[in-house]
Each structure stands twice: as C-alpha cells, then as structure tokens.
Coordinates of C-alpha atoms in Angstrom, one line a residue:
X282 CA -35.4 -1.3 -34.7
X283 CA -32.3 0.3 -36.5
X284 CA -28.9 -0.9 -34.9
X285 CA -25.4 0.6 -36.0
X286 CA -22.7 -1.8 -37.4
X287 CA -19.5 -0.3 -38.7
X288 CA -16.7 -1.9 -40.5
X289 CA -13.4 -1.5 -38.8
X290 CA -10.9 0.6 -41.0
X291 CA -8.4 -2.0 -39.6
X292 CA -7.2 -1.4 -35.9
X293 CA -3.8 -1.6 -34.0
X294 CA -1.1 -2.9 -35.9
X295 CA -1.7 -4.2 -39.6
X296 CA 1.7 -5.9 -41.4
X297 CA 0.8 -6.3 -44.9
X298 CA 3.3 -6.2 -48.0
X299 CA 6.4 -5.4 -45.5
X300 CA 4.9 -2.4 -44.5
X301 CA 3.2 -2.1 -40.7
X302 CA -0.1 0.4 -41.0
X303 CA -0.4 1.4 -36.8
X304 CA -4.1 3.0 -36.2
X305 CA -5.6 4.1 -32.8
X306 CA -8.5 5.7 -30.9
X307 CA -7.0 8.5 -29.1
X308 CA -9.6 11.6 -29.5
X309 CA -8.0 13.7 -26.6
X310 CA -4.4 13.1 -27.5
X311 CA -2.3 16.5 -29.0
X312 CA 0.5 14.0 -30.7
X313 CA 1.2 10.3 -30.2
X314 CA 4.4 8.3 -31.3
X315 CA 5.2 4.5 -31.8
X316 CA 8.4 3.4 -30.4
X317 CA 9.2 -0.2 -30.3
X318 CA 12.1 -2.5 -30.7
X319 CA 12.5 -1.6 -34.1
X320 CA 13.3 2.0 -33.4
X321 CA 15.4 1.1 -30.0
X322 CA 12.1 2.4 -28.4
X323 CA 12.6 6.0 -29.4
X324 CA 9.7 7.9 -28.2
X325 CA 10.2 10.8 -31.1
X326 CA 10.9 8.4 -34.3
X327 CA 7.6 7.6 -35.5
X328 CA 4.8 10.3 -35.1
X329 CA 1.6 9.2 -35.9
X330 CA -0.8 11.7 -38.3
X331 CA -4.2 12.2 -37.0
X332 CA -7.3 11.4 -39.0
X333 CA -11.2 12.0 -38.5
X334 CA -12.9 11.1 -35.3
X335 CA -10.0 10.8 -33.1
X336 CA -8.2 8.2 -35.0
X337 CA -4.5 8.1 -35.5
X338 CA -2.3 6.2 -38.0
X339 CA 1.0 6.0 -39.4
X340 CA 2.4 3.2 -42.5
X341 CA 6.3 2.0 -41.8
X342 CA 8.5 -0.3 -43.1
X343 CA 10.7 -0.2 -40.3
X344 CA 8.3 -2.2 -38.3
X345 CA 8.1 -5.8 -38.9
X346 CA 6.1 -9.1 -37.4
X347 CA 7.6 -10.3 -33.8
X348 CA 8.6 -6.7 -33.1
X349 CA 7.1 -4.9 -29.6
X350 CA 6.0 -1.7 -29.2
X351 CA 4.0 0.9 -28.0
X352 CA 2.3 4.1 -28.6
X353 CA 3.3 7.4 -26.7
X354 CA 0.4 9.9 -26.5
X355 CA 0.9 13.3 -25.1
X356 CA -1.4 14.9 -24.2
X357 CA -0.9 18.5 -22.1
X358 CA 2.5 18.0 -20.3
X359 CA 1.5 14.4 -19.5
X360 CA 3.7 11.8 -21.8
X361 CA 1.9 8.6 -21.5
X362 CA 3.4 5.2 -22.7
X363 CA 0.5 2.9 -23.6
X364 CA 0.0 -0.8 -25.2
X365 CA -2.2 -1.3 -28.4
X366 CA -6.1 -1.9 -27.7
X367 CA -6.0 -4.0 -30.2
X368 CA -2.8 -6.0 -29.6
X369 CA -3.1 -9.6 -30.8
X370 CA -0.6 -11.0 -28.2
X371 CA 1.2 -9.4 -25.1
X372 CA 4.8 -10.7 -24.1
X373 CA 3.1 -10.5 -20.3
X374 CA 0.1 -8.5 -19.0
X375 CA 2.3 -5.6 -17.7
X376 CA 4.8 -5.7 -20.8
X377 CA 4.6 -4.8 -24.2
X378 CA 2.4 -5.4 -27.3
X379 CA 4.0 -8.0 -30.5
X380 CA 3.1 -7.0 -34.1
X381 CA 1.7 -10.3 -35.4
X382 CA -1.2 -11.7 -38.0
X383 CA -3.7 -14.1 -37.0
X384 CA -3.2 -16.2 -40.2
X385 CA -2.8 -19.7 -39.1
X386 CA -3.1 -22.8 -40.8
X387 CA -6.6 -24.7 -40.4
X388 CA -6.0 -27.0 -42.9
X389 CA -9.3 -26.3 -45.1
X390 CA -11.1 -26.4 -41.6
X391 CA -14.7 -27.1 -42.5
X392 CA -16.6 -28.1 -39.1
X393 CA -20.1 -26.9 -38.3
X394 CA -21.5 -26.8 -34.9
X395 CA -24.1 -29.6 -34.3
X396 CA -27.8 -28.3 -34.2
X397 CA -28.7 -26.7 -30.6
X398 CA -30.4 -29.7 -29.6
X399 CA -28.0 -31.7 -30.0
X400 CA -25.2 -30.3 -27.8
X401 CA -23.5 -31.5 -24.7
X402 CA -21.3 -28.7 -23.5
X403 CA -18.3 -29.3 -21.6
X404 CA -17.1 -26.3 -19.0
X405 CA -13.3 -26.3 -18.9
X406 CA -10.8 -23.7 -17.2
X407 CA -7.5 -23.8 -19.0
X408 CA -5.2 -23.4 -16.2
X409 CA -6.7 -26.6 -14.3
X410 CA -8.1 -29.0 -16.6
X411 CA -5.0 -31.1 -17.3
X412 CA -2.3 -29.4 -15.1
X413 CA 0.7 -31.6 -14.8
X414 CA 2.7 -29.2 -12.6
X415 CA 2.0 -27.5 -9.4
X416 CA 4.8 -25.1 -10.5
X417 CA 3.1 -24.0 -14.3
X418 CA -0.4 -23.8 -14.7
X419 CA -2.2 -26.0 -17.6
X420 CA -1.8 -24.7 -21.2
X421 CA -3.7 -25.3 -24.6
X422 CA -1.5 -28.5 -25.1
X423 CA -2.7 -30.1 -22.0
X424 CA -6.4 -30.1 -23.0
X425 CA -5.2 -31.0 -26.4
X426 CA -4.2 -34.3 -24.2
X427 CA -7.5 -34.9 -23.0
X428 CA -10.0 -34.0 -26.7
X429 CA -9.5 -38.2 -27.2
X430 CA -11.3 -38.8 -23.8
X431 CA -14.2 -36.0 -23.8
X432 CA -14.9 -37.3 -27.5
X433 CA -15.0 -40.8 -25.6
X434 CA -17.2 -39.0 -23.1
X435 CA -19.9 -38.2 -25.8
X436 CA -18.9 -34.4 -25.3
X437 CA -19.6 -32.2 -28.5
X438 CA -18.5 -28.8 -27.6
X439 CA -16.0 -27.4 -24.8
X440 CA -16.4 -24.1 -23.0
X441 CA -13.2 -22.4 -22.2
X442 CA -13.8 -20.1 -19.5
X443 CA -11.8 -16.4 -20.7
X444 CA -8.5 -16.9 -22.1
X445 CA -7.7 -13.3 -22.8
X446 CA -4.3 -11.8 -21.4
X447 CA -5.1 -11.3 -17.5
X448 CA -2.4 -10.1 -14.7
X449 CA -0.4 -12.8 -14.1
X450 CA -0.4 -17.2 -14.2
X451 CA -3.5 -18.3 -12.0
X452 CA -6.9 -16.6 -12.5
X453 CA -10.4 -17.6 -13.6
X454 CA -9.9 -15.5 -16.6
X455 CA -12.8 -13.0 -15.6
X456 CA -10.2 -10.1 -15.5
X457 CA -9.3 -9.4 -18.7
X458 CA -6.3 -6.7 -19.4
X459 CA -5.7 -7.5 -22.7
X460 CA -9.1 -8.6 -24.5
X461 CA -7.7 -9.1 -28.1
X462 CA -4.5 -10.9 -26.5
X463 CA -4.2 -14.9 -25.6
X464 CA -3.0 -15.6 -22.1
X465 CA 0.8 -16.5 -22.5
X466 CA 1.3 -18.8 -19.7
X467 CA -1.5 -21.0 -21.7
X468 CA 0.2 -20.9 -25.0
X469 CA -0.4 -18.0 -26.7
X470 CA -2.5 -17.3 -30.0
X471 CA -1.0 -20.6 -31.6
X472 CA -1.8 -22.7 -28.9
X473 CA -5.0 -21.5 -28.9
X474 CA -5.3 -21.7 -32.7
X475 CA -3.8 -25.4 -32.2
X476 CA -6.7 -26.1 -29.6
X477 CA -9.6 -25.2 -31.6
X478 CA -8.0 -26.8 -34.7
X479 CA -7.5 -30.0 -33.1
X480 CA -11.0 -29.9 -31.4
X481 CA -12.8 -29.5 -34.3
X482 CA -11.0 -32.8 -35.9
X483 CA -12.4 -34.7 -33.0
X484 CA -15.8 -33.3 -33.9
X485 CA -15.9 -31.0 -30.4
X486 CA -17.0 -27.1 -31.0
X487 CA -15.6 -24.6 -29.3
X488 CA -17.4 -21.7 -27.5
X489 CA -14.9 -19.1 -26.1
X490 CA -16.2 -17.3 -22.4
X491 CA -15.7 -13.3 -22.8
X492 CA -16.0 -10.1 -20.9
X493 CA -17.4 -7.2 -21.7
X494 CA -19.1 -6.0 -18.4
X495 CA -15.9 -4.6 -17.3
X496 CA -12.3 -5.1 -17.6
X497 CA -9.2 -5.7 -15.5
X498 CA -9.2 -4.3 -13.0
X499 CA -5.2 -4.2 -13.1
X500 CA -2.5 -3.9 -15.7
X501 CA -5.3 -2.2 -18.0
X502 CA -4.0 0.3 -20.4
X503 CA -7.1 1.6 -21.4
X504 CA -7.7 3.1 -18.2
X505 CA -7.1 6.7 -19.1
X506 CA -5.8 5.6 -22.1
X507 CA -5.6 9.3 -23.8
X508 CA -5.0 10.9 -20.7
X509 CA -8.9 12.4 -20.5
X510 CA -11.0 11.5 -17.8
X511 CA -13.8 12.9 -15.7
X512 CA -14.6 12.5 -11.6
X513 CA -10.8 10.7 -11.4
X514 CA -12.4 8.2 -13.5
X515 CA -11.4 5.8 -16.4
X516 CA -11.1 8.2 -19.6
X517 CA -12.4 7.1 -22.6
X518 CA -12.9 3.2 -22.7
X519 CA -15.2 3.6 -19.4
X520 CA -18.0 5.3 -18.2
X521 CA -17.1 8.3 -16.4
X522 CA -20.0 8.6 -13.9
X523 CA -21.4 6.4 -11.6
X524 CA -22.1 3.9 -14.1
X525 CA -18.8 2.5 -14.0
X526 CA -18.9 0.8 -10.8
X527 CA -19.6 -2.8 -10.9
X528 CA -18.8 -5.3 -8.3
X529 CA -15.3 -6.2 -10.0
X530 CA -14.0 -2.9 -10.3
X531 CA -14.6 0.6 -11.7
X532 CA -14.3 -0.4 -15.3
X533 CA -17.4 -0.7 -16.7
X534 CA -17.2 0.2 -20.5
X535 CA -19.0 3.3 -22.4
X536 CA -21.8 1.6 -24.2
X537 CA -22.7 4.7 -25.3
X538 CA -20.0 5.5 -27.3
X539 CA -19.5 4.0 -30.6
X540 CA -15.8 3.8 -30.6
X541 CA -16.1 1.7 -27.5
X542 CA -19.4 -0.7 -29.0
X543 CA -17.4 -1.1 -32.0
X544 CA -13.9 -2.5 -29.9
X545 CA -16.4 -4.8 -28.6
X546 CA -17.8 -6.1 -32.0
X547 CA -14.2 -6.3 -33.2
X548 CA -13.8 -8.7 -30.3
X549 CA -16.2 -11.1 -30.5
X550 CA -15.8 -11.5 -34.4
X551 CA -12.0 -11.8 -33.4
X552 CA -13.0 -15.2 -31.8
X553 CA -15.0 -16.7 -34.7
X554 CA -13.1 -15.4 -37.7
X555 CA -10.0 -15.5 -36.7
X556 CA -9.8 -18.4 -33.8
X557 CA -12.9 -20.3 -35.6
X558 CA -14.6 -20.1 -32.6
X559 CA -18.2 -21.2 -32.8
X560 CA -20.1 -19.6 -30.2
X561 CA -19.1 -16.8 -27.2
X562 CA -20.5 -17.2 -23.9
X563 CA -20.9 -13.3 -22.4
X564 CA -20.3 -13.0 -19.1
X565 CA -22.6 -11.8 -16.4
X566 CA -24.8 -9.7 -18.8
X567 CA -27.1 -8.2 -16.2
X568 CA -24.3 -5.8 -15.3
X569 CA -24.1 -4.4 -18.9
X570 CA -27.6 -4.3 -19.1
X571 CA -28.1 -2.7 -15.9
X572 CA -26.4 -0.3 -13.7
X573 CA -26.4 -2.8 -10.5
X574 CA -26.8 -6.0 -12.5
X575 CA -31.0 -6.1 -12.2
X576 CA -31.1 -5.9 -8.3
X577 CA -34.2 -4.4 -7.1
X578 CA -35.4 -0.7 -9.0
X579 CA -32.2 -1.1 -11.2
X580 CA -31.8 1.2 -14.1
X581 CA -31.4 -0.3 -17.4
X582 CA -28.5 0.4 -19.4
X583 CA -30.1 0.7 -23.2
X584 CA -27.0 1.5 -25.0
X585 CA -25.3 -2.0 -23.3
X586 CA -28.9 -3.4 -25.0
X587 CA -27.7 -1.9 -28.1
X588 CA -24.1 -3.4 -28.0
X589 CA -25.0 -6.8 -27.9
X590 CA -27.8 -6.3 -30.2
X591 CA -25.4 -5.2 -32.7
X592 CA -23.5 -8.5 -31.9
X593 CA -25.7 -11.0 -32.2
X594 CA -27.4 -9.4 -35.0
X595 CA -24.1 -9.4 -37.4
X596 CA -23.0 -12.6 -36.1
X597 CA -26.4 -14.4 -36.3
X598 CA -26.2 -12.8 -40.5
X599 CA -22.5 -13.9 -41.0
X600 CA -22.3 -17.2 -39.1
X601 CA -25.4 -18.9 -38.2
X602 CA -24.7 -21.7 -37.0
X603 CA -22.4 -19.6 -34.1
X604 CA -24.0 -19.5 -30.8
X605 CA -24.2 -16.8 -28.5
X606 CA -24.9 -17.5 -24.8
X607 CA -25.6 -15.3 -22.0
X608 CA -24.7 -15.7 -18.0
X609 CA -27.7 -13.3 -17.6
X610 CA -29.1 -15.4 -14.5
X611 CA -32.6 -13.0 -14.3
X612 CA -34.9 -16.0 -15.6
X613 CA -36.2 -13.0 -18.3
X614 CA -37.2 -13.9 -22.1
X615 CA -36.6 -11.0 -23.1
X616 CA -32.0 -12.1 -23.3
X617 CA -33.4 -14.7 -25.7
X618 CA -35.9 -13.1 -27.4
X619 CA -35.5 -12.0 -31.4
X620 CA -34.0 -8.9 -32.1
X621 CA -37.2 -7.8 -34.5
X622 CA -39.3 -8.5 -31.3
X623 CA -37.2 -6.2 -29.2
X624 CA -35.3 -8.8 -27.6
X625 CA -31.4 -8.7 -26.9
X626 CA -31.3 -12.0 -29.6
X627 CA -29.2 -14.5 -27.7
X628 CA -29.3 -17.6 -29.1
X629 CA -29.3 -19.3 -25.6
X630 CA -29.2 -18.7 -22.0
X631 CA -27.7 -19.9 -18.2
X632 CA -31.0 -21.0 -16.4
X633 CA -31.1 -19.9 -13.1
X634 CA -34.7 -21.7 -13.2
X635 CA -33.2 -25.1 -13.4
X636 CA -29.8 -24.7 -11.3
X637 CA -31.2 -23.0 -8.7
X638 CA -34.1 -25.5 -7.8
X639 CA -32.4 -28.9 -9.1
X640 CA -29.7 -28.1 -6.7
X641 CA -32.0 -27.8 -3.3
X642 CA -33.8 -30.8 -3.9
X643 CA -31.1 -32.9 -4.3
X644 CA -29.2 -31.7 -1.2
X645 CA -31.9 -31.2 0.9
X646 CA -30.8 -33.8 3.9
X647 CA -34.4 -35.4 4.5
X648 CA -36.2 -37.4 1.7
X649 CA -39.1 -36.3 3.1
X650 CA -39.0 -32.5 2.4
X651 CA -37.9 -32.8 -0.9
X652 CA -40.5 -30.8 -3.2
X653 CA -40.3 -32.5 -6.5
X654 CA -42.8 -29.9 -7.7
X655 CA -39.7 -27.7 -7.5
X656 CA -38.3 -30.2 -10.1
X657 CA -41.5 -30.4 -12.4
X658 CA -41.0 -26.7 -12.3
X659 CA -37.5 -26.5 -13.5
X660 CA -38.7 -29.4 -16.2
X661 CA -41.4 -27.0 -17.9
X662 CA -39.6 -23.5 -17.9
X663 CA -38.2 -22.6 -21.1
X664 CA -37.6 -19.2 -22.5
X665 CA -39.1 -17.5 -25.9
X666 CA -41.1 -20.3 -26.6
X667 CA -37.9 -22.4 -27.4
X668 CA -36.4 -25.6 -25.0
X669 CA -33.3 -24.8 -26.4
X670 CA -33.0 -21.2 -25.6
X671 CA -31.7 -22.2 -22.0
X672 CA -28.2 -24.0 -20.8
X673 CA -29.0 -26.3 -18.1
X674 CA -26.4 -27.6 -15.2
X675 CA -26.0 -28.7 -12.1
X676 CA -22.5 -27.5 -11.7
X677 CA -20.6 -24.3 -13.3
X678 CA -17.4 -22.9 -12.2
X679 CA -20.0 -20.5 -10.2
X680 CA -21.7 -22.6 -8.5
X681 CA -18.9 -24.9 -7.2
X682 CA -16.9 -21.9 -5.7
X683 CA -17.7 -18.5 -3.7
X684 CA -18.5 -20.9 -0.6
X685 CA -20.7 -23.7 -2.6
X686 CA -19.5 -27.0 -3.2
X687 CA -19.9 -29.5 -5.9
X688 CA -23.1 -31.6 -5.6
X689 CA -21.8 -35.0 -4.3
X690 CA -19.6 -32.7 -1.4
X691 CA -23.3 -30.9 -0.9
X692 CA -25.2 -33.9 -0.7
X693 CA -22.5 -35.2 1.9
X694 CA -20.0 -33.0 3.5
X695 CA -16.4 -34.9 3.9
X696 CA -17.9 -38.0 2.4
X697 CA -18.7 -36.8 -1.2
X698 CA -17.6 -40.7 -2.8
X699 CA -20.6 -42.4 -0.6
X700 CA -23.7 -44.5 -2.3
X701 CA -25.9 -41.5 -1.4
X702 CA -23.6 -39.0 -2.5
X703 CA -22.9 -40.3 -5.9
X704 CA -26.4 -41.4 -6.5
X705 CA -28.4 -38.2 -6.1
X706 CA -25.3 -36.4 -7.7
X707 CA -26.2 -38.8 -10.7
X708 CA -30.3 -37.4 -10.5
X709 CA -28.8 -34.1 -11.3
X710 CA -26.4 -35.3 -14.3
X711 CA -29.9 -37.6 -15.8
X712 CA -32.0 -34.3 -15.0
X713 CA -29.4 -32.1 -17.2
X714 CA -29.1 -34.9 -19.8
X715 CA -33.1 -35.4 -20.0
X716 CA -34.7 -32.1 -19.1
X717 CA -35.1 -29.8 -22.4
X718 CA -32.4 -27.8 -23.2
X719 CA -28.7 -27.3 -23.8
X720 CA -27.5 -29.4 -20.8
X721 CA -23.7 -28.5 -19.7
X722 CA -21.2 -30.2 -17.4
X723 CA -18.6 -28.8 -15.4
X724 CA -15.0 -30.6 -15.2
X725 CA -14.6 -33.5 -13.3
X726 CA -18.6 -33.9 -12.4
X727 CA -18.6 -37.0 -14.2
X728 CA -16.2 -38.6 -11.9
X729 CA -17.6 -37.4 -8.6
X730 CA -15.1 -34.4 -8.2
X731 CA -15.7 -33.1 -5.5
X732 CA -12.7 -30.6 -4.4
X733 CA -14.7 -26.8 -5.0
X734 CA -13.2 -24.8 -7.9
X735 CA -9.7 -22.8 -7.4
X736 CA -7.3 -21.5 -9.9
X737 CA -4.7 -22.9 -8.3
X738 CA -5.7 -26.3 -7.7
X739 CA -5.6 -28.9 -10.5
X740 CA -8.4 -31.5 -11.2
X741 CA -7.8 -35.1 -9.1
X742 CA -7.5 -37.1 -12.7
X743 CA -6.9 -40.0 -9.4
X744 CA -10.7 -39.8 -9.2
X745 CA -11.3 -40.5 -12.8
X746 CA -10.0 -43.8 -12.3
X747 CA -11.8 -44.7 -9.1
X748 CA -15.0 -43.9 -10.8
X749 CA -14.5 -45.3 -14.4
X750 CA -17.7 -47.0 -13.9
X751 CA -19.5 -43.8 -13.6
X752 CA -17.8 -42.1 -16.2
X753 CA -19.0 -44.6 -18.4
X754 CA -22.7 -44.4 -17.5
X755 CA -22.0 -40.4 -18.0
X756 CA -20.7 -41.4 -21.4
X757 CA -23.7 -43.8 -22.3
X758 CA -26.6 -41.1 -20.8
X759 CA -24.4 -38.2 -23.1
X760 CA -24.4 -40.3 -26.3
X761 CA -28.2 -41.1 -25.7
X762 CA -29.1 -37.8 -25.6
X763 CA -26.5 -36.8 -28.8
X764 CA -28.0 -39.4 -30.9
X765 CA -24.2 -41.3 -30.9
X766 CA -26.2 -44.2 -29.0
X767 CA -29.8 -45.0 -31.0
X768 CA -33.2 -44.5 -29.6
X769 CA -33.1 -41.1 -28.0
X770 CA -34.4 -39.0 -30.2
X771 CA -37.3 -37.5 -28.3
X772 CA -34.0 -36.3 -25.9
X773 CA -33.5 -33.9 -28.7
X774 CA -37.2 -32.6 -29.4
X775 CA -38.9 -29.7 -28.2
X776 CA -41.7 -31.8 -26.3
X777 CA -41.8 -32.4 -22.8
X778 CA -44.6 -33.6 -20.7
X779 CA -45.2 -34.9 -17.2
X780 CA -46.3 -38.2 -16.6
X781 CA -46.3 -39.3 -13.0
X782 CA -45.4 -36.8 -9.9
X783 CA -46.0 -38.5 -6.3
X784 CA -45.0 -36.3 -3.6
X785 CA -45.4 -39.4 -0.8
X786 CA -43.3 -41.7 -2.4
X787 CA -40.9 -39.4 -4.1
X788 CA -41.3 -40.9 -7.9
X789 CA -41.2 -38.7 -10.9
X790 CA -41.6 -39.7 -14.7
X791 CA -41.8 -37.5 -17.6
X792 CA -41.6 -38.5 -21.2
X793 CA -39.5 -36.5 -24.0
X794 CA -40.5 -36.4 -27.7
X795 CA -44.2 -37.3 -29.1
X796 CA -45.1 -40.8 -30.7
X797 CA -43.0 -40.0 -34.0
X798 CA -39.5 -39.1 -32.7
X799 CA -38.6 -42.0 -30.4
X800 CA -40.1 -41.0 -27.1
X801 CA -38.0 -41.1 -24.0
X802 CA -39.3 -41.8 -20.6
X803 CA -37.6 -41.1 -18.1
X804 CA -38.4 -42.4 -14.1
X805 CA -36.5 -41.0 -11.0
X806 CA -36.7 -41.9 -7.5
X807 CA -35.6 -39.3 -5.0
X808 CA -36.1 -40.9 -2.1
X809 CA -33.5 -44.1 -0.8
X810 CA -36.6 -46.5 -0.7
X811 CA -36.7 -48.9 -2.9
X812 CA -40.3 -49.1 -5.0
X813 CA -41.1 -52.8 -5.8
X814 CA -44.0 -53.3 -8.8
X815 CA -44.3 -49.5 -8.6
X816 CA -47.1 -48.2 -11.0
X817 CA -46.4 -45.9 -14.1
X818 CA -49.2 -44.3 -16.6
X819 CA -48.4 -45.9 -20.0
X820 CA -50.5 -46.2 -23.2
X821 CA -52.7 -48.6 -25.0
X822 CA -49.8 -50.7 -27.0
X823 CA -46.5 -48.8 -25.5
X824 CA -43.7 -51.6 -24.9
X825 CA -40.9 -49.4 -22.9
X826 CA -37.8 -51.4 -22.7
X827 CA -35.1 -50.5 -19.8
X828 CA -31.9 -48.1 -21.7
X829 CA -29.8 -47.1 -18.5
X830 CA -30.3 -47.6 -15.0
X831 CA -27.8 -45.3 -13.2
X832 CA -27.8 -47.7 -9.9
X833 CA -26.9 -50.6 -11.5
X834 CA -23.9 -52.5 -10.2
X835 CA -22.2 -52.5 -13.4
X836 CA -21.7 -48.6 -12.8
X837 CA -20.7 -48.7 -9.6
X838 CA -20.0 -51.7 -6.9
X839 CA -21.6 -49.9 -4.3
X840 CA -24.4 -49.5 -6.0
X841 CA -27.9 -51.6 -6.1
X842 CA -28.1 -55.5 -6.4
X843 CA -31.9 -55.3 -7.2
X844 CA -32.8 -56.0 -10.7
X845 CA -34.6 -53.9 -13.0
X846 CA -36.2 -55.1 -16.0
X847 CA -39.1 -53.7 -18.6
X848 CA -42.3 -52.5 -17.0
X849 CA -44.9 -55.0 -17.0
X850 CA -47.7 -54.3 -18.2
X851 CA -50.8 -54.6 -16.5
X852 CA -54.6 -53.1 -18.0
X853 CA -55.6 -51.5 -15.2
X854 CA -55.7 -47.4 -15.1
X855 CA -53.2 -45.2 -13.6
X856 CA -51.9 -41.4 -14.3
X857 CA -54.9 -40.9 -16.7
X858 CA -53.3 -43.6 -18.5
X859 CA -55.3 -46.8 -19.9
X860 CA -52.4 -49.0 -18.8
X861 CA -50.3 -49.4 -15.7
X862 CA -46.2 -50.2 -16.2
X863 CA -44.9 -51.8 -13.0
X864 CA -41.4 -51.1 -12.4
X865 CA -39.0 -51.6 -9.6
X866 CA -37.1 -48.8 -8.9
X867 CA -34.3 -48.6 -6.6
X868 CA -33.7 -46.0 -4.4
X869 CA -32.1 -42.7 -5.7
X870 CA -32.1 -44.6 -9.4
X871 CA -32.9 -42.5 -12.5
X872 CA -34.3 -45.3 -15.2
X873 CA -34.3 -44.5 -18.9
X874 CA -37.1 -46.5 -21.1
X875 CA -37.3 -46.7 -24.9
X876 CA -39.3 -48.1 -27.3
X877 CA -39.6 -51.3 -28.3

C-alpha cells in the first residue's frame, strides 16, 4: 500500500533572520494581500505572489514577532478578510492571527513515554480540573499545580481534552475554530509548553486530544476561505456535498484533497514536534472513516482512512515511542491493525467492549441479575492480537455526561457516597487497572466524584479531602499496575486466564501473567454477601499473599470489618486445579494476591 507523505514547504507566518514569509493556500483567489499592525491594516500595501498549485507567498521586513495580521482575499467582486489557517496564536477565536515562533526553552527535555503496557492515563479538562474561580476557567498553570498530586497517585500520563482555540472561554474543546492556535483563556502557547515541560519533569507524559472529523462550526475562517464553494457548503477545506454533514456541524474536512490531508498532517506533527506531546487521541474516528459514523449500511470514506494512515505511518517512523489512540468505538480490529496488513495503524483504541458491559454490570440494581459472563467477555477481548491495543475505562468525559452519570451516582442515585456505591465503583476501577489493556481514569474518579461532567463546573476537590483513604487505595492499585509497587509484573503482561466464574455466588477470579512474570490473582465479589472459606482453584505449590483488599477499613471507615488473610491451601480439587485456596471474601470486595 503506497501512502503519500509530502513535506510541508512551511505555511503561515514564518519569521527568520528578521524577515517574515507569509504563505497560504487559496486556489480560487485572484489576488491576496496581507494586512496587519505592521502596515496600519492596509488592505493593499503588501501583495502576495502566486506560486504553484494554488499557493501564495510574500516575504517582508515590515512584519515582526507579535504583530497581528490577516489575509485579504480577492475573488471576483468578493473581498474577504481571513485569519491564517496555520496561525500558531490568535488574539481570540474571533480576533486576529499573531506572528510567533514555537521555539520554547525545553531545557534539554529528553522524556520518553513508558511502554504501552506500563501506561496509566488520566483524562482531564483544563478548564475545570483545578478551576479556582467561578468567574474564570482553569488554566494550564492550574494543572501544573496538581502535577505532584497526580505523580503521588501513580499517574504516568495525562490526556488533555482539546485545547485548540475555540469560541469563548467555556467548552469541552471539541469545536476547534483555529486548529493550530492554543486556547488563550487556558494560557496560550506558552502555557501549554510550560505544562508539558513540567509534566515531563515529573515523569508524566502528555497525550493531546485532537479533532479531525469536523471543525467549528462557529468562528471558522476556513469556511469558504477563498470565496469558492458548491451547494452553499464550506469551500476548499470541506466536502461540498452530502459528505460534509456530521453530528457537530456541516464541516467535515475534505480528506480527498491532498492539501487538506497535508493540513491535518501538519497539525498532528505540530503537537509532537513543537509542543513535545507524547501521543495523540483522535476524536470520533468513525466519522472520519464513515459518512454516518459507521451506523447501519453506512458508506466508507476511504480517503479518511488514507489521511489517518499517513499520519500514523509518519509518526511511527519518526517517533516510535509516540502513541496514537483512536476513539472509534466500533469494536473493529481494522483500526489498530498494522498499515502493511491493511489496517489504519493506530497504537490503541478506546474499547466499547469493555466500558459498556462493565458499567452495565456495575450499575445493575440487583445482585441476582448481575451477569458475570459480560465481565468475562470484557476481560478476554483484545484487538489485533495485542492486549494493549485497547484503552479500557469505566469513566470518560463522554461516559459521565450527555445524560450519563458517574459510576457511583449510577449505582445509587442521590447517594453516591454510600458504601454500596463506593464499593461497586471500586470494582470497576480494579477491573480497569487489572484487566489486559491500557487503563484510563477520568478526573476525580479516584475520589468518588459524583457530578456529571460539565465544562462550566469545576471539579469538587473537597471530595478528595473526604475520601483520602479511597484515593490512597487507588494509588496503591495504580502503583501495582505500573511497577512502582513490587510483585505486579503480571499486570503488565499479555497473559490473562480465567480461574473461577460462579453466576450463583457472583464470585469471579482471573490471573494475569504466567509462571515467569510474577503472576497476580484477582478475586472479585459482585454481590453484597460475604463469602467465608470460599474455594478458588490454585496450582500445586502456589502460596498467594494478600496484597490489596479494596473494602478494608484502612481505606474507608464505612467498609468491611471482615478480616481477610492469605488463602488457606487445601488438598482438594477446585476449578480443575489440584488444590483449593480458601478465602474470606467480603461483599463487593476486590482482593488482589501476589505470590510469596
């Protein structure tokens, strides 16, 4: 399969040796001028020259770093003032482009993202994560203040909801108006670079969430950029037929144009090369792959697949430690299959086959109807023959909004801090951190945040003060998963085997790892009933030691007083194993054992 990867000539405003070169793609323009603070916003002072293939450029000594500017595009009788599609900074989403470099002092930043099997991702929204004032949004600097907290939690990678310039100050970020500019209300380019640098110093990677399935739909100067369009659609950057339609606006990029694919490729490379990000999470990739997002008898957009392959191929060749993650949610291996095998080549993908069945089992109001086979299927699922080709979670920005609540609130509406709700939420967190896959948490999940996600509502850090014990429990689980706590090597292996599944007692047990990788035994009770001297099959000579009991009172005063010890070995066959390990299992407990 041949992929087209074209080196960019340098687009936008390029300042070098006291001169500024402006370059823009506008194939339908008759004439183009550059106006700005450097020429008193004259619309006829600085004319651009036409290059090949619809590109225009001009070099001048008038414009300097920090100057504001726009293009003045003539098309017939139309005269259009347009911001630079490649502007690295905007005064605001409806303002002016700013000439600037992205030449930050990285202080010899040599950070490398951990191997995928060691990652624990923490998804956060800059505007609400550590927002200090109801009248202002949170900033990159506010996130920096919490990096020590995240480090102590054991997190080694954060994933930021989109930070490209969007209309206003309050947004999830999935409405990018200027894809190359950084949201000014968050702190702009300097603020983002400072966050990445500070995170790397703490040993924390940064994954950037990017939106290539649509733009805007408001404050988008790309719309009918050079005056041309068909069917009253968006012009050169967008499809101009039915393919333009998405659930978020009539602004799907035209992946069939090489220049548009180049634009998206240049954007992807910017996050890695200019801001030292360690990965990209592409939003709703099914709407890049399919006209209707893959619903029913949907028609594929092959050039969308081509665009993603080109990005993945170049990143893999240049930056093999960078991870690309697809939020596809169609459960298809094609997304993570290797490019040379006909796939799209993502490093991993969000897994619908984990989050949906696991949440369904956790929030079921009746123990008797809780179906453990759904958990078994969720544990055993994998993509492209690799356990870490999927990102697994029970909460994300999507799963705790749009009519859906946090897991503890779903378990016990109106009483999310009840013992039942906390214990069942923790069962989900244990599954996330012990199942095969890359685990991901959403901000506040580790301290039983129960409010559904809103971009206008700050995270309630008072809950963290109330639930310090549960936060410590989550930290113990994360550190066992990453290797910061010893004896959990099996959690980072490809291997997973089911040991015990009893639909009547609602006890499930599985093992991670093999005999050479410090295996880990996980036992979960999906009912509220304590089970004493409960038998789990073990191999001859295996002496398991209790590592973590999620319902121990050391983590929460509301939790169980039932004492849990190491399994008592009985010479009696259970689960097709020669020996039985007898365990006391409190209701809604997850018990984690490692070998002595």
